[in-house]
Amino acid sequence: MSTEDTTARRRGRRPAGQDTRAVLLEAARAVFAENGYERATVRSIAARAGVDAAMVNHWFGGKEGLFAQAVLKLPFEPDELVPILRDGPDDELGARIAHTFLTRWDGVGGDTFQALIRSIAGHEAASNVLRDFFSQFFTGLLSDLGSDRLELRVALCASQVVGMGLIRYVARFPPMASAEVDTLVAAVAPTLQRYLTGDID
Amino acid sequence: MSTEDTTARRRGRRPAGQDTRAVLLEAARAVFAENGYERATVRSIAARAGVDAAMVNHWFGGKEGLFAQAVLKLPFEPDELVPILRDGPDDELGARIAHTFLTRWDGVGGDTFQALIRSIAGHEAASNVLRDFFSQFFTGLLSDLGSDRLELRVALCASQVVGMGLIRYVARFPPMASAEVDTLVAAVAPTLQRYLTGDID
């Protein structure tokens, strides 16, 4: 392998890396479809893609992250998002979450969210991965804020975030389907803020 | 037809009426599946069930209501719910909506909600009917309250109500999946109340 190749692989965002990543995602979709989530292994997915299993863990954080990217097609990863969202006043956390969620999902198109909802309605594994994603994501966000009843708060945030996506991208209720991001952020941010740090009794 | 039969039919909830109703729902599911929502007609559904088309309109309020009951399996109809929900203080409307939604859907079992989500993810017609249901339902509720931006308020309420159902019945996040109704009502009611009558800018 040339020095150039090695550099490209290390950075993981260069064309060569993206090709391998696409091959891995395709292999993952096939193996998850054939074996289901529980019986699929990182080893078998890596073997089908012709790459080392360590690369899967490096890029996707293991089977769960691979499922999230390949099947749920989440346009973000919890580890990447938490530092971005923590960067600002605590009392505007709800607004930053709503804004980030909407701009990311608007960016990849509504079909991706529809595929997510179909996965959730059809596969228990998809729900498990979504639950773990939200749990990891919001627990990371909430860890310093001193809120009680974290698990319920995470579920409440998920209900509003996923519900907003369902109405905007799948059921397409006007005017939510076409509303400006800022309009929806203004309406939904106080809800998320209360679920994160406010009174829920 | 005996006097007893006539009375049973008029009330529409007696055993004889329920049998006809079940036959109609089954015919509706078949016709919607074969022809899709747009091309299905009340006349063809009634003919398959061997009943008069007028009875479909009487019981279900036409094609849309039939689709709501047969395919979406909504455990309520807007006309029935609005008077129930209006009966109480305006500032507890959010709590009454959350309570009614949860107890009705708990009563029919989570599978029904899963079927609803699958319909929405798979059929545009299902989204249209759900949208009309929410629009009719919340517009009826909001008509006297003097709120502005009714369409956005309806969509916001739908996002929280449907999102809560998705997390409780389909994705089954703990503790939302098993939480007492009153716990969830306490958490979600202020959200619905604000979307209905509060500040959303």
Short mmCIF file of C-alpha atoms in Angstrom, two decimals:
data_model
loop_
_atom_site.label_atom_id
_atom_site.label_comp_id
_atom_site.label_asym_id
_atom_site.label_seq_id
_atom_site.Cartn_x
_atom_site.Cartn_y
_atom_site.Cartn_z
CA MET A 1 0.00 0.00 0.00
CA SER A 2 1.37 3.44 -0.94
CA THR A 3 1.75 6.24 1.58
CA GLU A 4 -1.06 8.09 -0.15
CA ASP A 5 -3.46 5.16 0.32
CA THR A 6 -2.54 4.83 3.97
CA THR A 7 -3.23 8.51 4.61
CA ALA A 8 -6.57 8.32 2.84
CA ARG A 9 -7.60 5.32 4.91
CA ARG A 10 -6.55 6.91 8.15
CA ARG A 11 -8.61 10.02 7.54
CA GLY A 12 -11.53 7.86 6.52
CA ARG A 13 -13.33 10.67 4.66
CA ARG A 14 -11.30 10.56 1.45
CA PRO A 15 -12.67 8.91 -1.72
CA ALA A 16 -10.96 5.55 -1.08
CA GLY A 17 -12.38 5.47 2.46
CA GLN A 18 -15.82 6.42 1.24
CA ASP A 19 -15.82 3.55 -1.26
CA THR A 20 -14.97 1.06 1.44
CA ARG A 21 -17.55 2.62 3.71
CA ALA A 22 -20.22 2.27 1.02
CA VAL A 23 -19.26 -1.37 0.44
CA LEU A 24 -19.47 -2.00 4.19
CA LEU A 25 -22.90 -0.38 4.47
CA GLU A 26 -24.17 -2.44 1.54
CA ALA A 27 -22.78 -5.64 3.11
CA ALA A 28 -24.38 -4.69 6.43
CA ARG A 29 -27.80 -4.14 4.86
CA ALA A 30 -27.57 -7.57 3.21
CA VAL A 31 -26.44 -9.42 6.35
CA PHE A 32 -29.01 -7.71 8.59
CA ALA A 33 -31.75 -8.54 6.07
CA GLU A 34 -30.67 -12.20 5.81
CA ASN A 35 -29.96 -12.93 9.46
CA GLY A 36 -31.83 -10.33 11.46
CA TYR A 37 -30.14 -8.02 13.91
CA GLU A 38 -29.48 -10.52 16.69
CA ARG A 39 -27.73 -13.16 14.57
CA ALA A 40 -25.79 -10.77 12.34
CA THR A 41 -22.13 -10.38 13.37
CA VAL A 42 -19.57 -7.68 12.66
CA ARG A 43 -17.21 -10.46 11.54
CA SER A 44 -19.61 -11.74 8.85
CA ILE A 45 -20.37 -8.23 7.61
CA ALA A 46 -16.68 -7.36 7.42
CA ALA A 47 -15.93 -10.63 5.63
CA ARG A 48 -18.60 -9.98 3.01
CA ALA A 49 -17.21 -6.49 2.41
CA GLY A 50 -13.65 -7.83 2.28
CA VAL A 51 -12.39 -5.59 5.06
CA ASP A 52 -11.00 -6.11 8.53
CA ALA A 53 -13.56 -6.27 11.34
CA ALA A 54 -11.48 -3.71 13.25
CA MET A 55 -12.31 -1.17 10.56
CA VAL A 56 -16.03 -1.63 11.24
CA ASN A 57 -15.49 -0.86 14.89
CA HIS A 58 -13.27 2.09 14.03
CA TRP A 59 -15.76 3.69 11.68
CA PHE A 60 -19.12 2.68 13.10
CA GLY A 61 -18.56 1.80 16.74
CA GLY A 62 -19.58 -1.82 16.23
CA LYS A 63 -22.75 -3.60 15.16
CA GLU A 64 -25.15 -1.10 16.66
CA GLY A 65 -23.55 1.88 14.95
CA LEU A 66 -23.43 -0.01 11.69
CA PHE A 67 -27.13 -0.80 11.94
CA ALA A 68 -27.85 2.85 12.73
CA GLN A 69 -25.99 4.02 9.62
CA ALA A 70 -26.90 1.20 7.21
CA VAL A 71 -30.52 0.51 8.08
CA LEU A 72 -31.81 3.46 10.10
CA LYS A 73 -29.59 5.85 8.08
CA LEU A 74 -29.36 8.33 10.94
CA PRO A 75 -27.66 11.44 9.56
CA PHE A 76 -25.56 11.79 12.74
CA GLU A 77 -23.84 9.81 15.47
CA PRO A 78 -24.33 10.49 19.17
CA ASP A 79 -20.63 11.00 19.89
CA GLU A 80 -20.36 13.59 17.17
CA LEU A 81 -23.46 15.52 18.20
CA VAL A 82 -23.12 15.80 21.95
CA PRO A 83 -20.17 18.24 21.95
CA ILE A 84 -21.86 20.41 19.30
CA LEU A 85 -25.08 20.60 21.29
CA ARG A 86 -23.40 21.23 24.61
CA ASP A 87 -21.70 24.31 23.15
CA GLY A 88 -24.05 27.07 24.32
CA PRO A 89 -26.31 28.13 27.21
CA ASP A 90 -28.05 25.28 29.03
CA ASP A 91 -31.41 27.01 28.76
CA GLU A 92 -31.18 26.99 24.95
CA LEU A 93 -30.43 23.28 24.70
CA GLY A 94 -33.95 22.49 23.49
CA ALA A 95 -33.62 24.98 20.65
CA ARG A 96 -30.22 23.60 19.59
CA ILE A 97 -31.58 20.04 19.55
CA ALA A 98 -34.64 20.99 17.49
CA HIS A 99 -32.52 23.03 15.07
CA THR A 100 -29.87 20.34 14.63
CA PHE A 101 -32.39 17.57 14.18
CA LEU A 102 -34.39 19.50 11.57
CA THR A 103 -31.44 20.76 9.54
CA ARG A 104 -29.75 17.33 9.45
CA TRP A 105 -32.90 15.52 8.40
CA ASP A 106 -33.94 18.22 5.94
CA GLY A 107 -30.45 17.83 4.46
CA VAL A 108 -30.78 14.11 3.66
CA GLY A 109 -34.39 14.30 2.46
CA GLY A 110 -37.65 13.07 3.88
CA ASP A 111 -37.32 9.59 2.34
CA THR A 112 -34.63 8.77 4.87
CA PHE A 113 -36.95 9.51 7.75
CA GLN A 114 -39.71 7.47 6.11
CA ALA A 115 -37.29 4.52 5.88
CA LEU A 116 -36.51 4.99 9.58
CA ILE A 117 -40.20 4.88 10.51
CA ARG A 118 -40.73 1.79 8.36
CA SER A 119 -37.81 0.08 10.10
CA ILE A 120 -39.21 0.93 13.51
CA ALA A 121 -42.69 -0.30 12.60
CA GLY A 122 -41.27 -3.51 11.15
CA HIS A 123 -38.24 -4.58 13.20
CA GLU A 124 -37.85 -4.78 16.91
CA ALA A 125 -34.08 -4.43 16.41
CA ALA A 126 -34.58 -1.03 14.81
CA SER A 127 -36.43 0.15 17.89
CA ASN A 128 -33.68 -1.18 20.12
CA VAL A 129 -31.01 0.69 18.18
CA LEU A 130 -33.06 3.88 18.07
CA ARG A 131 -33.63 3.59 21.81
CA ASP A 132 -29.92 3.09 22.45
CA PHE A 133 -29.14 6.03 20.22
CA PHE A 134 -31.50 8.36 22.05
CA SER A 135 -30.40 7.03 25.39
CA GLN A 136 -26.71 7.57 24.63
CA PHE A 137 -27.36 10.93 23.02
CA PHE A 138 -29.58 12.49 25.67
CA THR A 139 -27.80 10.91 28.61
CA GLY A 140 -24.62 12.53 27.30
CA LEU A 141 -26.41 15.84 27.06
CA LEU A 142 -28.06 15.59 30.44
CA SER A 143 -25.13 14.24 32.41
CA ASP A 144 -24.11 17.58 33.95
CA LEU A 145 -27.53 19.16 34.30
CA GLY A 146 -28.62 17.41 37.47
CA SER A 147 -32.05 16.37 36.18
CA ASP A 148 -33.87 13.49 37.87
CA ARG A 149 -35.81 10.72 36.08
CA LEU A 150 -33.38 10.66 33.15
CA GLU A 151 -34.91 7.65 31.41
CA LEU A 152 -38.38 9.20 31.26
CA ARG A 153 -36.91 12.51 30.06
CA VAL A 154 -35.09 10.73 27.24
CA ALA A 155 -38.31 8.97 26.16
CA LEU A 156 -40.27 12.25 26.28
CA CYS A 157 -37.66 14.01 24.12
CA ALA A 158 -37.70 11.09 21.69
CA SER A 159 -41.50 11.25 21.48
CA GLN A 160 -41.42 14.91 20.44
CA VAL A 161 -38.43 14.67 18.11
CA VAL A 162 -39.58 11.50 16.33
CA GLY A 163 -43.19 12.72 16.29
CA MET A 164 -42.16 16.00 14.66
CA GLY A 165 -40.17 14.07 12.03
CA LEU A 166 -43.12 11.79 11.36
CA ILE A 167 -45.54 14.69 10.87
CA ARG A 168 -43.05 16.79 8.82
CA TYR A 169 -41.48 14.12 6.61
CA VAL A 170 -43.90 11.19 6.47
CA ALA A 171 -47.49 12.25 7.16
CA ARG A 172 -46.65 15.73 5.79
CA PHE A 173 -49.24 17.78 7.64
CA PRO A 174 -49.36 21.36 6.41
CA PRO A 175 -47.86 23.70 7.40
CA MET A 176 -45.37 21.53 9.30
CA ALA A 177 -44.24 19.76 6.12
CA SER A 178 -43.06 23.02 4.53
CA ALA A 179 -42.51 25.30 7.55
CA GLU A 180 -39.20 27.12 8.00
CA VAL A 181 -36.87 25.44 10.45
CA ASP A 182 -36.93 28.50 12.72
CA THR A 183 -40.74 28.42 12.95
CA LEU A 184 -40.68 24.84 14.19
CA VAL A 185 -37.71 25.42 16.49
CA ALA A 186 -39.57 28.29 18.18
CA ALA A 187 -42.63 26.12 18.72
CA VAL A 188 -40.93 22.91 19.82
CA ALA A 189 -37.84 24.14 21.72
CA PRO A 190 -39.74 24.96 24.98
CA THR A 191 -41.17 21.42 24.96
CA LEU A 192 -37.74 19.80 24.67
CA GLN A 193 -36.27 22.21 27.20
CA ARG A 194 -38.93 21.27 29.76
CA TYR A 195 -38.49 17.55 29.07
CA LEU A 196 -34.72 17.94 29.56
CA THR A 197 -34.51 20.14 32.61
CA GLY A 198 -37.97 21.28 33.69
CA ASP A 199 -40.96 20.07 35.70
CA ILE A 200 -42.45 16.86 34.30
CA ASP A 201 -44.61 15.82 37.28
CA MET B 1 -87.68 -7.19 9.57
CA SER B 2 -89.02 -7.51 13.14
CA THR B 3 -89.37 -4.53 15.45
CA GLU B 4 -86.50 -5.92 17.50
CA ASP B 5 -84.21 -6.00 14.46
CA THR B 6 -85.13 -2.45 13.54
CA THR B 7 -84.36 -1.19 17.02
CA ALA B 8 -81.04 -3.02 17.05
CA ARG B 9 -80.07 -1.50 13.72
CA ARG B 10 -81.03 1.97 14.77
CA ARG B 11 -78.88 1.85 17.85
CA GLY B 12 -76.07 0.40 15.78
CA ARG B 13 -74.21 -1.03 18.78
CA ARG B 14 -76.29 -4.17 19.31
CA PRO B 15 -75.05 -7.62 18.20
CA ALA B 16 -76.88 -7.63 14.83
CA GLY B 17 -75.45 -4.20 14.00
CA GLN B 18 -71.99 -5.23 15.10
CA ASP B 19 -72.06 -8.23 12.75
CA THR B 20 -72.94 -6.04 9.79
CA ARG B 21 -70.34 -3.53 10.90
CA ALA B 22 -67.65 -6.23 11.03
CA VAL B 23 -68.62 -7.47 7.55
CA LEU B 24 -68.41 -3.90 6.24
CA LEU B 25 -64.99 -3.33 7.78
CA GLU B 26 -63.71 -6.58 6.28
CA ALA B 27 -65.10 -5.63 2.85
CA ALA B 28 -63.52 -2.19 3.19
CA ARG B 29 -60.08 -3.62 4.00
CA ALA B 30 -60.32 -5.87 0.93
CA VAL B 31 -61.46 -3.12 -1.44
CA PHE B 32 -58.87 -0.60 -0.17
CA ALA B 33 -56.14 -3.23 -0.54
CA GLU B 34 -57.22 -4.15 -4.09
CA ASN B 35 -57.92 -0.68 -5.46
CA GLY B 36 -56.06 1.76 -3.26
CA TYR B 37 -57.77 4.58 -1.43
CA GLU B 38 -58.44 6.85 -4.41
CA ARG B 39 -60.15 4.28 -6.61
CA ALA B 40 -62.13 2.53 -3.85
CA THR B 41 -65.79 3.59 -3.68
CA VAL B 42 -68.34 3.39 -0.87
CA ARG B 43 -70.71 1.78 -3.39
CA SER B 44 -68.31 -1.09 -4.19
CA ILE B 45 -67.52 -1.67 -0.50
CA ALA B 46 -71.22 -1.72 0.42
CA ALA B 47 -71.99 -4.08 -2.48
CA ARG B 48 -69.29 -6.52 -1.36
CA ALA B 49 -70.67 -6.47 2.18
CA GLY B 50 -74.24 -6.86 0.90
CA VAL B 51 -75.48 -3.71 2.60
CA ASP B 52 -76.89 -0.42 1.43
CA ALA B 53 -74.35 2.34 0.75
CA ALA B 54 -76.44 4.67 2.91
CA MET B 55 -75.59 2.51 5.91
CA VAL B 56 -71.87 3.10 5.33
CA ASN B 57 -72.43 6.82 5.42
CA HIS B 58 -74.66 6.51 8.47
CA TRP B 59 -72.15 4.48 10.46
CA PHE B 60 -68.81 5.70 9.21
CA GLY B 61 -69.42 9.12 7.68
CA GLY B 62 -68.36 7.97 4.20
CA LYS B 63 -65.16 6.60 2.67
CA GLU B 64 -62.78 8.53 4.86
CA GLY B 65 -64.40 7.38 8.09
CA LEU B 66 -64.50 3.82 6.83
CA PHE B 67 -60.79 3.95 6.00
CA ALA B 68 -60.08 5.39 9.46
CA GLN B 69 -61.94 2.53 11.16
CA ALA B 70 -61.02 -0.34 8.82
CA VAL B 71 -57.39 0.40 8.00
CA LEU B 72 -56.12 2.91 10.55
CA LYS B 73 -58.34 1.30 13.22
CA LEU B 74 -58.61 4.53 15.17
CA PRO B 75 -60.35 3.67 18.44
CA PHE B 76 -62.47 6.85 18.25
CA GLU B 77 -64.17 9.20 15.83
CA PRO B 78 -63.73 12.98 15.92
CA ASP B 79 -67.45 13.73 16.28
CA GLU B 80 -67.72 11.46 19.28
CA LEU B 81 -64.64 12.81 21.04
CA VAL B 82 -65.01 16.55 20.71
CA PRO B 83 -68.00 16.93 23.10
CA ILE B 84 -66.30 14.67 25.67
CA LEU B 85 -63.09 16.70 25.55
CA ARG B 86 -64.81 20.07 25.63
CA ASP B 87 -66.52 19.09 28.91
CA GLY B 88 -64.18 20.69 31.47
CA PRO B 89 -61.97 23.73 32.06
CA ASP B 90 -60.22 25.09 28.96
CA ASP B 91 -56.88 25.14 30.75
CA GLU B 92 -57.05 21.37 31.33
CA LEU B 93 -57.78 20.52 27.71
CA GLY B 94 -54.24 19.24 27.13
CA ALA B 95 -54.58 16.84 30.06
CA ARG B 96 -57.95 15.53 28.84
CA ILE B 97 -56.57 14.94 25.34
CA ALA B 98 -53.51 13.08 26.62
CA HIS B 99 -55.62 11.01 29.02
CA THR B 100 -58.25 10.10 26.42
CA PHE B 101 -55.69 9.23 23.76
CA LEU B 102 -53.68 6.99 26.11
CA THR B 103 -56.64 5.15 27.66
CA ARG B 104 -58.30 4.52 24.29
CA TRP B 105 -55.14 3.22 22.70
CA ASP B 106 -54.10 1.24 25.76
CA GLY B 107 -57.57 -0.33 25.59
CA VAL B 108 -57.20 -1.69 22.05
CA GLY B 109 -53.59 -2.82 22.46
CA GLY B 110 -50.33 -1.57 21.03
CA ASP B 111 -50.62 -3.68 17.85
CA THR B 112 -53.32 -1.34 16.61
CA PHE B 113 -51.02 1.64 16.89
CA GLN B 114 -48.24 -0.29 15.16
CA ALA B 115 -50.64 -1.00 12.27
CA LEU B 116 -51.43 2.72 12.14
CA ILE B 117 -47.76 3.65 11.89
CA ARG B 118 -47.19 1.04 9.20
CA SER B 119 -50.11 2.45 7.22
CA ILE B 120 -48.74 5.97 7.51
CA ALA B 121 -45.25 4.90 6.46
CA GLY B 122 -46.64 2.93 3.52
CA HIS B 123 -49.68 4.74 2.13
CA GLU B 124 -50.12 8.37 1.31
CA ALA B 125 -53.89 7.88 1.72
CA ALA B 126 -53.39 6.88 5.35
CA SER B 127 -51.55 10.14 6.02
CA ASN B 128 -54.32 12.09 4.33
CA VAL B 129 -56.98 10.45 6.46
CA LEU B 130 -54.95 10.89 9.64
CA ARG B 131 -54.41 14.53 8.75
CA ASP B 132 -58.13 15.05 8.14
CA PHE B 133 -58.90 13.30 11.40
CA PHE B 134 -56.57 15.52 13.41
CA SER B 135 -57.70 18.60 11.55
CA GLN B 136 -61.39 17.90 12.18
CA PHE B 137 -60.74 16.86 15.75
CA PHE B 138 -58.56 19.76 16.87
CA THR B 139 -60.36 22.38 14.83
CA GLY B 140 -63.54 21.33 16.62
CA LEU B 141 -61.77 21.62 19.95
CA LEU B 142 -60.14 24.94 19.16
CA SER B 143 -63.09 26.64 17.50
CA ASP B 144 -64.13 28.69 20.55
CA LEU B 145 -60.72 29.31 22.07
CA GLY B 146 -59.64 32.17 19.83
CA SER B 147 -56.19 30.76 19.05
CA ASP B 148 -54.38 31.97 15.94
CA ARG B 149 -52.39 29.78 13.52
CA LEU B 150 -54.79 26.85 13.91
CA GLU B 151 -53.22 24.66 11.23
CA LEU B 152 -49.76 24.81 12.81
CA ARG B 153 -51.24 24.14 16.26
CA VAL B 154 -53.02 21.05 14.94
CA ALA B 155 -49.79 19.74 13.40
CA LEU B 156 -47.85 20.39 16.62
CA CYS B 157 -50.45 18.53 18.70
CA ALA B 158 -50.37 15.66 16.20
CA SER B 159 -46.57 15.51 16.43
CA GLN B 160 -46.67 15.07 20.20
CA VAL B 161 -49.65 12.71 20.31
CA VAL B 162 -48.46 10.45 17.49
CA GLY B 163 -44.86 10.63 18.73
CA MET B 164 -45.92 9.54 22.22
CA GLY B 165 -47.86 6.63 20.71
CA LEU B 166 -44.89 5.63 18.60
CA ILE B 167 -42.49 5.63 21.55
CA ARG B 168 -44.99 3.92 23.92
CA TYR B 169 -46.52 1.30 21.64
CA VAL B 170 -44.06 0.69 18.79
CA ALA B 171 -40.49 1.59 19.75
CA ARG B 172 -41.35 0.80 23.40
CA PHE B 173 -38.79 2.97 25.16
CA PRO B 174 -38.69 2.33 28.89
CA PRO B 175 -40.23 3.67 31.02
CA MET B 176 -42.71 5.17 28.55
CA ALA B 177 -43.81 1.74 27.32
CA SER B 178 -44.99 0.70 30.78
CA ALA B 179 -45.59 4.03 32.54
CA GLU B 180 -48.92 4.72 34.24
CA VAL B 181 -51.26 6.86 32.16
CA ASP B 182 -51.24 9.60 34.82
CA THR B 183 -47.44 9.84 34.73
CA LEU B 184 -47.47 10.50 31.01
CA VAL B 185 -50.45 12.83 31.19
CA ALA B 186 -48.63 14.97 33.76
CA ALA B 187 -45.54 15.19 31.55
CA VAL B 188 -47.23 15.75 28.19
CA ALA B 189 -50.35 17.79 29.08
CA PRO B 190 -48.49 21.14 29.38
CA THR B 191 -47.02 20.57 25.90
CA LEU B 192 -50.44 20.00 24.33
CA GLN B 193 -51.94 22.88 26.30
CA ARG B 194 -49.30 25.28 24.97
CA TYR B 195 -49.69 24.01 21.40
CA LEU B 196 -53.47 24.51 21.69
CA THR B 197 -53.74 27.88 23.37
CA GLY B 198 -50.28 29.14 24.36
CA ASP B 199 -47.31 30.95 22.87
CA ILE B 200 -45.78 29.07 19.91
CA ASP B 201 -43.65 31.88 18.44
#
